[in-house]
Tab-separated table of C-alpha atoms and ligand atoms in Angstrom:
chain	number	residue	atom	x	y	z
A	1	UNK	CA	-19.860	10.102	-5.284
A	2	UNK	CA	-17.020	7.804	-4.832
A	3	UNK	CA	-16.766	4.910	-7.310
A	4	UNK	CA	-14.502	1.885	-6.960
A	5	UNK	CA	-13.771	-1.168	-9.044
A	6	UNK	CA	-14.864	-4.169	-7.261
A	7	UNK	CA	-13.010	-7.324	-8.094
A	8	UNK	CA	-15.886	-9.360	-6.719
A	9	UNK	CA	-18.448	-8.151	-9.366
A	10	UNK	CA	-15.832	-7.066	-11.842
A	11	UNK	CA	-17.633	-3.755	-12.177
A	12	UNK	CA	-16.983	-0.258	-11.085
A	13	UNK	CA	-19.538	0.417	-8.356
A	14	UNK	CA	-20.761	3.420	-6.347
A	15	UNK	CA	-19.283	3.019	-2.924
A	16	UNK	CA	-21.885	2.491	-0.272
A	17	UNK	CA	-20.466	2.158	3.400
A	18	UNK	CA	-22.187	-0.187	5.821
A	19	UNK	CA	-22.398	2.549	8.283
A	20	UNK	CA	-24.368	4.923	5.868
A	21	UNK	CA	-23.235	7.923	3.846
A	22	UNK	CA	-20.425	10.215	4.881
A	23	UNK	CA	-22.756	13.268	4.934
A	24	UNK	CA	-25.178	11.833	7.596
A	25	UNK	CA	-25.394	13.193	11.092
A	26	UNK	CA	-22.598	11.227	12.760
A	27	UNK	CA	-19.380	10.228	11.285
A	28	UNK	CA	-19.344	7.008	9.224
A	29	UNK	CA	-16.553	4.604	9.997
A	30	UNK	CA	-15.361	2.482	7.035
A	31	UNK	CA	-13.807	-0.700	7.885
A	32	UNK	CA	-10.737	-1.359	5.731
A	33	UNK	CA	-8.509	-4.467	5.900
A	34	UNK	CA	-5.225	-4.721	3.965
A	35	UNK	CA	-3.105	-7.770	3.766
A	36	UNK	CA	0.296	-6.907	5.294
A	37	UNK	CA	3.763	-8.130	4.524
A	38	UNK	CA	5.343	-11.404	5.119
A	39	UNK	CA	8.180	-10.317	7.249
A	40	UNK	CA	11.037	-12.585	6.244
A	41	UNK	CA	12.948	-9.847	4.123
A	42	UNK	CA	12.867	-6.181	3.408
A	43	UNK	CA	9.882	-5.054	1.300
A	44	UNK	CA	10.680	-4.509	-2.310
A	45	UNK	CA	9.248	-1.518	-4.384
A	46	UNK	CA	6.789	-3.724	-5.877
A	47	UNK	CA	5.269	-4.524	-2.411
A	48	UNK	CA	5.406	-0.849	-1.557
A	49	UNK	CA	3.476	0.213	-4.644
A	50	UNK	CA	0.493	-1.902	-3.213
A	51	UNK	CA	0.769	0.093	0.093
A	52	UNK	CA	0.771	3.371	-1.596
A	53	UNK	CA	-2.387	2.340	-3.582
A	54	UNK	CA	-4.046	1.438	-0.349
A	55	UNK	CA	-2.995	4.697	1.333
A	56	UNK	CA	-4.570	6.637	-1.584
A	57	UNK	CA	-7.703	4.577	-1.019
A	58	UNK	CA	-7.705	5.422	2.763
A	59	UNK	CA	-6.895	9.106	2.207
A	60	UNK	CA	-9.633	9.326	-0.447
A	61	UNK	CA	-12.246	7.925	2.048
A	62	UNK	CA	-11.013	10.450	4.482
A	63	UNK	CA	-11.207	13.291	1.953
A	64	UNK	CA	-14.896	12.207	1.351
A	65	UNK	CA	-15.672	12.745	4.911
A	66	UNK	CA	-15.614	9.129	6.143
A	67	UNK	CA	-13.642	7.874	9.113
A	68	UNK	CA	-11.491	4.835	8.594
A	69	UNK	CA	-10.608	1.960	10.761
A	70	UNK	CA	-7.760	0.340	9.119
A	71	UNK	CA	-6.456	-3.015	10.028
A	72	UNK	CA	-3.380	-4.862	8.742
A	73	UNK	CA	-1.850	-8.200	9.512
A	74	UNK	CA	1.727	-8.989	9.612
A	75	UNK	CA	2.529	-12.671	8.501
A	76	UNK	CA	5.148	-13.996	10.696
A	77	UNK	CA	4.205	-17.658	10.354
A	78	UNK	CA	2.742	-20.082	7.897
A	79	UNK	CA	3.278	-18.343	4.590
A	80	UNK	CA	4.789	-21.085	2.539
A	81	UNK	CA	6.893	-20.613	-0.485
A	82	UNK	CA	4.976	-20.799	-3.667
A	83	UNK	CA	1.854	-19.770	-1.879
A	84	UNK	CA	0.775	-23.553	-1.848
A	85	UNK	CA	0.607	-26.100	0.979
A	86	UNK	CA	3.795	-27.946	1.696
A	87	UNK	CA	6.364	-25.405	0.614
A	88	UNK	CA	8.956	-24.025	2.917
A	89	UNK	CA	7.768	-21.776	5.573
A	90	UNK	CA	9.166	-18.425	4.481
A	91	UNK	CA	9.864	-17.364	8.107
A	92	UNK	CA	11.817	-20.568	9.017
A	93	UNK	CA	14.109	-20.667	5.885
A	94	UNK	CA	16.924	-18.874	7.653
A	95	UNK	CA	16.845	-21.264	10.413
A	96	UNK	CA	17.273	-20.478	14.106
A	97	UNK	CA	15.275	-21.193	17.274
A	98	UNK	CA	11.797	-19.561	17.985
A	99	UNK	CA	13.249	-16.572	19.536
A	100	UNK	CA	15.687	-15.927	16.601
A	101	UNK	CA	12.774	-16.393	14.145
A	102	UNK	CA	10.557	-13.915	15.924
A	103	UNK	CA	13.364	-11.534	16.413
A	104	UNK	CA	13.893	-11.549	12.559
A	105	UNK	CA	10.114	-10.964	12.010
A	106	UNK	CA	10.422	-7.969	14.475
A	107	UNK	CA	13.412	-6.613	12.513
A	108	UNK	CA	11.736	-6.736	9.124
A	109	UNK	CA	8.440	-5.456	10.619
A	110	UNK	CA	10.441	-2.397	11.938
A	111	UNK	CA	12.047	-1.929	8.532
A	112	UNK	CA	8.633	-2.127	6.882
A	113	UNK	CA	7.126	0.528	9.121
A	114	UNK	CA	10.187	2.755	8.515
A	115	UNK	CA	9.586	2.348	4.615
A	116	UNK	CA	5.809	3.176	5.284
A	117	UNK	CA	6.721	6.389	7.136
A	118	UNK	CA	9.270	7.388	4.540
A	119	UNK	CA	6.697	7.039	1.867
A	120	UNK	CA	4.206	9.174	3.889
A	121	UNK	CA	1.834	6.278	4.229
A	122	UNK	CA	-0.691	6.591	7.067
A	123	UNK	CA	-0.055	3.525	9.390
A	124	UNK	CA	-2.864	1.077	9.974
A	125	UNK	CA	-4.809	1.691	13.327
A	126	UNK	CA	-4.108	-1.864	14.176
A	127	UNK	CA	-1.058	-3.959	13.038
A	128	UNK	CA	-1.691	-7.657	13.920
A	129	UNK	CA	1.117	-10.200	13.787
A	130	UNK	CA	-0.353	-13.649	12.955
A	131	UNK	CA	1.443	-15.278	15.978
A	132	UNK	CA	-0.268	-12.991	18.431
A	133	UNK	CA	-3.735	-14.256	17.211
A	134	UNK	CA	-3.390	-18.028	17.255
A	135	UNK	CA	-6.402	-18.655	19.514
A	136	UNK	CA	-8.647	-16.631	17.230
A	137	UNK	CA	-7.479	-18.699	14.307
A	138	UNK	CA	-7.998	-21.937	16.216
A	139	UNK	CA	-11.545	-20.908	17.229
A	140	UNK	CA	-12.376	-20.245	13.539
A	141	UNK	CA	-11.064	-23.666	12.504
A	142	UNK	CA	-13.064	-25.265	15.218
A	143	UNK	CA	-16.141	-23.488	13.807
A	144	UNK	CA	-15.487	-24.820	10.445
A	145	UNK	CA	-15.309	-28.369	11.863
A	146	UNK	CA	-18.591	-27.953	13.497
A	147	UNK	CA	-20.178	-26.787	10.343
A	148	UNK	CA	-18.640	-29.640	8.301
A	149	UNK	CA	-16.186	-27.663	6.305
A	150	UNK	CA	-13.022	-28.999	7.732
A	151	UNK	CA	-11.452	-32.449	7.915
A	152	UNK	CA	-8.353	-33.900	9.539
A	153	UNK	CA	-5.466	-36.160	8.072
A	154	UNK	CA	-2.330	-37.334	9.614
A	155	UNK	CA	-0.551	-34.190	8.326
A	156	UNK	CA	-3.022	-31.358	8.413
A	157	UNK	CA	-6.514	-29.873	8.777
A	158	UNK	CA	-8.090	-28.890	5.483
A	159	UNK	CA	-10.801	-26.843	4.227
A	160	UNK	CA	-13.098	-28.913	1.980
A	161	UNK	CA	-13.818	-26.716	-1.028
A	162	UNK	CA	-16.296	-29.254	-2.480
A	163	UNK	CA	-18.749	-28.236	0.320
A	164	UNK	CA	-19.090	-24.838	-1.409
A	165	UNK	CA	-20.872	-24.309	-4.646
A	166	UNK	CA	-19.165	-21.063	-5.579
A	167	UNK	CA	-15.503	-21.694	-4.766
A	168	UNK	CA	-13.284	-19.947	-5.766
A	169	UNK	CA	-14.685	-16.468	-5.864
A	170	UNK	CA	-12.710	-13.534	-7.264
A	171	UNK	CA	-10.832	-15.566	-9.953
A	172	UNK	CA	-11.816	-16.792	-13.331
A	173	UNK	CA	-10.056	-20.043	-12.553
A	174	UNK	CA	-12.237	-23.102	-12.722
A	175	UNK	CA	-12.169	-25.693	-10.062
A	176	UNK	CA	-11.530	-28.394	-12.727
A	177	UNK	CA	-8.433	-26.577	-13.973
A	178	UNK	CA	-7.009	-26.042	-10.469
A	179	UNK	CA	-6.701	-29.659	-9.841
A	180	UNK	CA	-3.717	-29.956	-12.060
A	181	UNK	CA	-1.852	-27.157	-10.210
A	182	UNK	CA	-2.351	-28.642	-6.753
A	183	UNK	CA	-1.299	-32.183	-7.814
A	184	UNK	CA	2.029	-31.967	-6.058
A	185	UNK	CA	0.283	-31.471	-2.715
A	186	UNK	CA	-1.690	-34.665	-3.159
A	187	UNK	CA	1.465	-36.676	-3.587
A	188	UNK	CA	2.549	-35.314	-0.246
A	189	UNK	CA	-0.752	-35.991	1.561
A	190	UNK	CA	-2.536	-38.884	-0.007
A	191	UNK	CA	-5.485	-38.458	2.373
A	192	UNK	CA	-6.361	-34.920	1.201
A	193	UNK	CA	-9.832	-35.416	-0.460
A	194	UNK	CA	-9.679	-33.034	-3.329
A	195	UNK	CA	-6.610	-31.416	-4.749
A	196	UNK	CA	-7.784	-27.740	-4.329
A	197	UNK	CA	-8.518	-28.194	-0.613
A	198	UNK	CA	-6.181	-25.937	1.337
A	199	UNK	CA	-4.508	-26.297	4.743
A	200	UNK	CA	-6.074	-24.535	7.797
A	201	UNK	CA	-3.623	-26.047	10.262
A	202	UNK	CA	-0.396	-28.018	9.763
A	203	UNK	CA	0.486	-30.719	12.258
A	204	UNK	CA	4.116	-31.425	13.422
A	205	UNK	CA	4.355	-34.257	11.090
A	206	UNK	CA	5.916	-35.137	7.832
A	207	UNK	CA	7.637	-32.148	6.255
A	208	UNK	CA	6.858	-30.043	9.275
A	209	UNK	CA	7.963	-32.541	11.945
A	210	UNK	CA	10.524	-30.074	13.091
A	211	UNK	CA	8.692	-26.854	12.427
A	212	UNK	CA	10.088	-24.431	15.147
A	213	UNK	CA	7.036	-22.124	15.737
A	214	UNK	CA	4.284	-24.182	17.221
A	215	UNK	CA	1.260	-24.047	19.315
A	216	UNK	CA	-1.136	-26.412	21.070
A	217	UNK	CA	-4.401	-26.976	19.346
A	218	UNK	CA	-7.293	-29.520	19.545
A	219	UNK	CA	-5.342	-31.437	16.781
A	220	UNK	CA	-2.170	-31.455	18.629
A	221	UNK	CA	0.837	-29.079	18.327
A	222	UNK	CA	1.193	-27.394	15.001
A	223	UNK	CA	0.957	-24.068	13.169
A	224	UNK	CA	-1.727	-22.164	11.177
A	225	UNK	CA	-2.106	-22.175	7.418
A	226	UNK	CA	-1.486	-18.806	5.709
A	227	UNK	CA	-5.039	-17.745	4.855
A	228	UNK	CA	-6.697	-18.359	8.324
A	229	UNK	CA	-4.862	-15.405	9.903
A	230	UNK	CA	-6.517	-12.819	7.683
A	231	UNK	CA	-10.025	-14.290	8.165
A	232	UNK	CA	-9.694	-14.374	11.889
A	233	UNK	CA	-7.861	-10.876	12.318
A	234	UNK	CA	-10.037	-8.910	9.864
A	235	UNK	CA	-13.402	-9.963	11.497
A	236	UNK	CA	-12.080	-9.706	14.981
A	237	UNK	CA	-11.528	-5.972	14.606
A	238	UNK	CA	-14.035	-5.148	11.862
A	239	UNK	CA	-16.957	-7.564	12.285
A	240	UNK	CA	-18.434	-9.294	9.330
A	241	UNK	CA	-19.079	-8.251	6.739
A	242	UNK	CA	-16.892	-5.152	6.676
A	243	UNK	CA	-16.509	-2.493	3.982
A	244	UNK	CA	-13.286	-2.948	1.981
A	245	UNK	CA	-10.548	-5.653	1.758
A	246	UNK	CA	-7.518	-4.910	-0.470
A	247	UNK	CA	-4.331	-6.559	-1.625
A	248	UNK	CA	-2.014	-7.065	-4.781
A	249	UNK	CA	-3.307	-8.781	-7.786
A	250	UNK	CA	-1.165	-11.795	-6.780
A	251	UNK	CA	-3.786	-12.216	-3.967
A	252	UNK	CA	-6.672	-12.892	-6.439
A	253	UNK	CA	-5.724	-16.509	-6.191
A	254	UNK	CA	-5.350	-18.275	-3.745
A	255	UNK	CA	-5.199	-16.124	-0.807
A	256	UNK	CA	-8.337	-13.981	-1.046
A	257	UNK	CA	-10.649	-16.756	-2.501
A	258	UNK	CA	-9.567	-18.871	0.462
A	259	UNK	CA	-10.197	-16.115	2.987
A	260	UNK	CA	-13.585	-15.716	1.507
A	261	UNK	CA	-14.379	-19.447	1.621
A	262	UNK	CA	-13.289	-19.767	5.347
A	263	UNK	CA	-15.063	-16.713	6.597
A	264	UNK	CA	-18.330	-17.156	4.517
A	265	UNK	CA	-18.417	-20.915	5.428
A	266	UNK	CA	-18.041	-20.038	9.167
A	267	UNK	CA	-20.427	-17.236	9.457
A	268	UNK	CA	-22.849	-17.531	6.538
A	269	UNK	CA	-22.495	-13.953	5.373
A	270	UNK	CA	-19.994	-12.127	3.080
A	271	UNK	CA	-16.586	-11.306	4.313
A	272	UNK	CA	-16.146	-7.884	2.826
A	273	UNK	CA	-18.442	-5.916	0.474
A	274	UNK	CA	-15.634	-4.469	-1.718
A	275	UNK	CA	-12.428	-6.029	-2.849
A	276	UNK	CA	-9.797	-3.913	-4.497
A	277	UNK	CA	-6.447	-5.148	-5.982
A	278	UNK	CA	-3.528	-3.168	-6.971
A	279	UNK	CA	-1.507	-4.213	-10.119
A	280	UNK	CA	2.082	-5.224	-10.222
A	281	UNK	CA	5.165	-3.070	-10.583
A	282	UNK	CA	7.472	-4.453	-13.280
A	283	UNK	CA	11.164	-4.073	-13.752
A	284	UNK	CA	12.263	-4.096	-17.381
A	285	UNK	CA	8.811	-5.679	-18.212
A	286	UNK	CA	9.325	-8.510	-15.976
A	287	UNK	CA	8.159	-9.347	-12.311
A	288	UNK	CA	10.250	-8.253	-9.533
A	289	UNK	CA	11.503	-10.678	-6.843
A	290	UNK	CA	14.242	-12.095	-4.964
A	291	UNK	CA	14.494	-15.116	-7.279
A	292	UNK	CA	14.413	-12.890	-10.422
A	293	UNK	CA	17.465	-11.012	-9.157
A	294	UNK	CA	15.990	-7.523	-9.600
A	295	UNK	CA	15.040	-6.894	-5.871
A	296	UNK	CA	14.869	-3.073	-5.386
A	297	UNK	CA	14.250	-1.759	-1.958
A	298	UNK	CA	13.408	1.706	-0.857
A	299	UNK	CA	16.837	2.071	0.591
A	300	UNK	CA	18.377	1.318	-2.902
A	301	UNK	CA	16.186	4.218	-4.161
A	302	UNK	CA	17.587	6.563	-1.361
A	303	UNK	CA	21.091	5.317	-1.888
A	304	UNK	CA	20.881	6.440	-5.472
A	305	UNK	CA	20.149	10.020	-4.293
A	306	UNK	CA	16.383	10.065	-4.941
A	307	UNK	CA	13.742	11.556	-2.733
A	308	UNK	CA	11.624	8.482	-1.752
A	309	UNK	CA	8.557	10.788	-2.321
A	310	UNK	CA	9.548	10.854	-6.074
A	311	UNK	CA	8.830	7.084	-5.935
A	312	UNK	CA	5.478	7.847	-4.490
A	313	UNK	CA	4.823	10.501	-7.124
A	314	UNK	CA	5.796	8.003	-9.806
A	315	UNK	CA	3.225	5.532	-8.350
A	316	UNK	CA	0.540	8.302	-8.526
A	317	UNK	CA	1.135	8.902	-12.175
A	318	UNK	CA	-0.050	5.404	-13.088
A	319	UNK	CA	-3.577	4.146	-12.265
A	320	UNK	CA	-3.489	1.391	-9.552
A	321	UNK	CA	-5.133	-1.197	-11.829
A	322	UNK	CA	-2.467	-0.719	-14.536
A	323	UNK	CA	1.069	-2.299	-14.484
A	324	UNK	CA	3.746	0.238	-13.706
A	325	UNK	CA	6.899	-0.424	-15.509
A	326	UNK	CA	9.591	0.858	-13.269
A	327	UNK	CA	12.928	2.235	-14.589
A	328	UNK	CA	15.529	4.503	-13.140
A	329	UNK	CA	14.708	6.958	-16.050
A	330	UNK	CA	11.068	7.053	-15.110
A	331	UNK	CA	11.939	7.657	-11.467
A	332	UNK	CA	14.326	10.506	-12.494
A	333	UNK	CA	11.407	11.907	-14.538
A	334	UNK	CA	9.241	11.768	-11.438
A	335	UNK	CA	11.987	13.410	-9.295
A	336	UNK	CA	12.305	16.279	-11.698
A	337	UNK	CA	8.581	16.860	-11.839
A	338	UNK	CA	8.444	16.797	-7.979
A	339	UNK	CA	11.371	19.184	-7.797
A	340	UNK	CA	9.636	21.573	-10.106
A	341	UNK	CA	6.487	21.426	-8.030
A	342	UNK	CA	8.333	22.077	-4.867
A	343	UNK	CA	10.414	24.919	-6.445
A	344	UNK	CA	7.331	26.601	-7.774
A	345	UNK	CA	5.278	26.399	-4.669
A	346	UNK	CA	8.235	27.802	-2.643
A	347	UNK	CA	7.456	31.316	-4.239
A	348	UNK	CA	3.846	31.125	-3.224
A	349	UNK	CA	1.938	33.589	-0.895
A	350	UNK	CA	0.257	32.114	2.336
A	351	UNK	CA	-2.765	30.036	1.547
A	352	UNK	CA	-6.019	31.804	1.012
A	353	UNK	CA	-9.380	30.536	-0.186
A	354	UNK	CA	-8.563	28.085	-2.931
A	355	UNK	CA	-9.619	27.399	-6.540
A	356	UNK	CA	-13.099	25.793	-6.478
A	357	UNK	CA	-13.218	24.583	-10.130
A	358	UNK	CA	-9.839	22.805	-9.828
A	359	UNK	CA	-10.826	21.372	-6.492
A	360	UNK	CA	-14.021	19.943	-8.045
A	361	UNK	CA	-12.238	18.356	-10.955
A	362	UNK	CA	-9.587	16.917	-8.497
A	363	UNK	CA	-12.330	15.361	-6.471
A	364	UNK	CA	-14.057	13.901	-9.513
A	365	UNK	CA	-10.778	12.434	-10.519
A	366	UNK	CA	-9.995	10.575	-7.300
A	367	UNK	CA	-13.619	9.490	-6.930
A	368	UNK	CA	-13.491	7.879	-10.187
A	369	UNK	CA	-11.806	4.578	-8.993
A	370	UNK	CA	-8.821	6.517	-7.539
A	371	UNK	CA	-7.706	7.981	-10.903
A	372	UNK	CA	-4.403	9.465	-9.592
A	373	UNK	CA	-2.965	10.176	-12.887
A	374	UNK	CA	-5.808	12.457	-13.701
A	375	UNK	CA	-5.608	14.028	-10.223
A	376	UNK	CA	-1.919	14.792	-10.780
A	377	UNK	CA	-2.747	16.292	-14.129
A	378	UNK	CA	-5.319	18.583	-12.429
A	379	UNK	CA	-2.641	19.654	-9.919
A	380	UNK	CA	-0.339	20.604	-12.862
A	381	UNK	CA	-3.226	22.515	-14.555
A	382	UNK	CA	-3.726	24.540	-11.335
A	383	UNK	CA	-0.010	25.392	-11.241
A	384	UNK	CA	-0.112	26.586	-14.931
A	385	UNK	CA	-3.317	28.580	-14.375
A	386	UNK	CA	-3.708	32.349	-13.711
A	387	UNK	CA	-5.033	31.674	-10.292
A	388	UNK	CA	-3.391	33.870	-7.584
A	389	UNK	CA	-0.588	31.865	-5.810
A	390	UNK	CA	-2.299	32.024	-2.479
A	391	UNK	CA	-5.330	30.332	-3.816
A	392	UNK	CA	-3.157	27.670	-5.579
A	393	UNK	CA	-1.511	26.922	-2.309
A	394	UNK	CA	-4.762	26.582	-0.511
A	395	UNK	CA	-6.041	23.973	-3.097
A	396	UNK	CA	-2.596	22.217	-3.115
A	397	UNK	CA	-2.815	21.654	0.584
A	398	UNK	CA	-6.127	20.039	0.140
A	399	UNK	CA	-4.946	17.767	-2.847
A	400	UNK	CA	-2.077	16.768	-0.707
A	401	UNK	CA	-4.396	15.168	1.798
A	402	UNK	CA	-4.849	12.548	-0.773
A	403	UNK	CA	-1.553	12.723	-2.794
A	404	UNK	CA	0.693	12.722	0.382
A	405	UNK	CA	3.618	14.762	-1.185
A	406	UNK	CA	4.332	16.728	1.933
A	407	UNK	CA	3.483	20.018	0.030
A	408	UNK	CA	2.753	21.955	3.262
A	409	UNK	CA	6.034	20.870	4.891
A	410	UNK	CA	7.935	21.824	1.856
A	411	UNK	CA	6.295	25.147	1.607
A	412	UNK	CA	6.780	25.965	5.225
A	413	UNK	CA	10.416	25.040	5.179
A	414	UNK	CA	10.945	26.926	1.904
A	415	UNK	CA	9.413	30.255	2.902
A	416	UNK	CA	12.081	30.654	5.676
A	417	UNK	CA	14.752	32.148	3.461
A	418	UNK	CA	18.112	32.283	5.398
A	419	UNK	CA	19.451	35.735	6.226
A	420	UNK	CA	22.646	35.077	4.201
A	421	UNK	CA	20.475	34.716	1.070
A	422	UNK	CA	18.266	37.672	1.948
A	423	UNK	CA	21.385	39.905	2.267
A	424	UNK	CA	22.624	38.661	-1.041
A	425	UNK	CA	19.307	39.370	-2.577
A	426	UNK	CA	19.347	42.847	-1.252
A	427	UNK	CA	22.846	43.565	-2.496
A	428	UNK	CA	21.932	42.297	-5.886
A	429	UNK	CA	18.942	44.616	-6.066
A	430	UNK	CA	21.287	47.620	-5.291
A	431	UNK	CA	23.710	46.402	-8.078
A	432	UNK	CA	20.910	45.892	-10.576
A	433	UNK	CA	19.609	49.370	-10.001
A	434	UNK	CA	23.087	50.836	-10.269
A	435	UNK	CA	23.363	48.779	-13.586
A	436	UNK	CA	26.342	46.990	-12.306
A	437	UNK	CA	25.496	43.805	-14.157
A	438	UNK	CA	28.731	42.010	-13.547
A	439	UNK	CA	28.227	42.331	-9.792
A	440	UNK	CA	24.561	41.579	-10.092
A	441	UNK	CA	25.352	38.241	-11.999
A	442	UNK	CA	28.046	37.349	-9.438
A	443	UNK	CA	25.407	37.796	-6.557
A	444	UNK	CA	22.901	35.765	-8.523
A	445	UNK	CA	25.481	32.912	-8.659
A	446	UNK	CA	26.118	33.323	-4.997
A	447	UNK	CA	22.441	33.004	-4.294
A	448	UNK	CA	22.204	29.859	-6.340
A	449	UNK	CA	25.102	28.288	-4.443
A	450	UNK	CA	23.186	28.883	-1.322
A	451	UNK	CA	20.343	26.876	-2.684
A	452	UNK	CA	18.045	29.454	-4.163
A	453	UNK	CA	17.145	30.703	-7.623
A	454	UNK	CA	16.476	34.339	-8.384
A	455	UNK	CA	13.985	34.868	-11.181
A	456	UNK	CA	13.195	38.168	-12.722
A	457	UNK	CA	9.571	38.553	-13.723
A	458	UNK	CA	7.469	41.415	-15.098
A	459	UNK	CA	6.264	42.099	-11.459
A	460	UNK	CA	9.843	42.170	-10.077
A	461	UNK	CA	11.509	39.038	-8.869
A	462	UNK	CA	10.837	35.653	-7.333
A	463	UNK	CA	13.022	33.719	-4.956
A	464	UNK	CA	12.687	29.944	-5.586
A	465	UNK	CA	14.159	27.335	-3.371
A	466	UNK	CA	16.285	24.808	-5.371
A	467	UNK	CA	15.293	21.125	-5.107
B	1	LIG	ZN1	-4.516	-11.585	3.792
């Protein structure tokens, strides 16, 4: 039984898919929508933590026998600095014409996809750049007009939050308190009815008179607000309601409540049944960001000589709803643990049946709101146990469907011991039997310099690959 913490109800709930249980006759497809990157820069490791958490969620659904239809948007227009209306468009800050802006978006999208692949994250079934779904967004805004939730000023089209009794969902913030925060926007647009109203569409007027990316709309040329793309794209592919919507905790306000407001107002039904949010990654106890000057990319991690999967391992050792305080020391610790794991399994016999008790405990852990620290602990308990190595390996292969540490690849690569090393091992056996210990030690060192470690055990010796 899979249990997930639902931000909407603030409770851990048993997951129930719209399509029915996973053990029914035909496969159940779970609709999963994850907010994608704003592609104006490289992703930092804090962003990437969220995508690893979402990957674990997707893999856990698969592990439980569901199929998953995973949709992710790519924000390439309309995400304004400060996440509020009337900031600078993040995409247009660097300047350039429309082609240059979209080329930049493509460049950072490619870089993002490369990071995803490096971290062994399964790519979404559909990656939807906002700029390719403008007609869908316009249609949704028109619907909001028809139903009386939208209004027009000289500068923009707004969603009227006063028309909803339960705005904003997901957050503890009260509408009354939010008015203070949104005051600066009111100064810019005096015709905005209520400070928390948010923009659905910006016109080419005022601050955005010269906005480069622009499209025709019933309200003249302009560009969409940030939130509308996710409402339009998610339901286009998944219908409404769909099963699970995720993002980082920074989306708890304003992005996700605004998505909910738009979609529920337009279609009179919930947008998504479950909402999951991944916590922040902190650097030296502080938030990471370009403005904070501690912007670490995956490339920085690789340049410092780490295996990027050590970063994935580090993420797994903290629960997704807890803050992860990143340090190079903690990454080194993760790298050591991963190397020991790889070295150990390089000695294992080909996979056999598996270890059922460990597999059950592992399943219970991930099904307990994706408790990956516990799941990793179960993996280490298995390694330390008396279970035959062939059964350990079979279970590890299963665990790795969720953990994604490339255990099978590593084992397959490690079991092919090069002939040069084999020869040295044979020679060393001869020397050892002849009690020529000096020669034996010399050969052991030669084996090590070829990337393998020879360990004597009561049953003979093991050849471990060095990592
Ligand atoms: Zn979104």
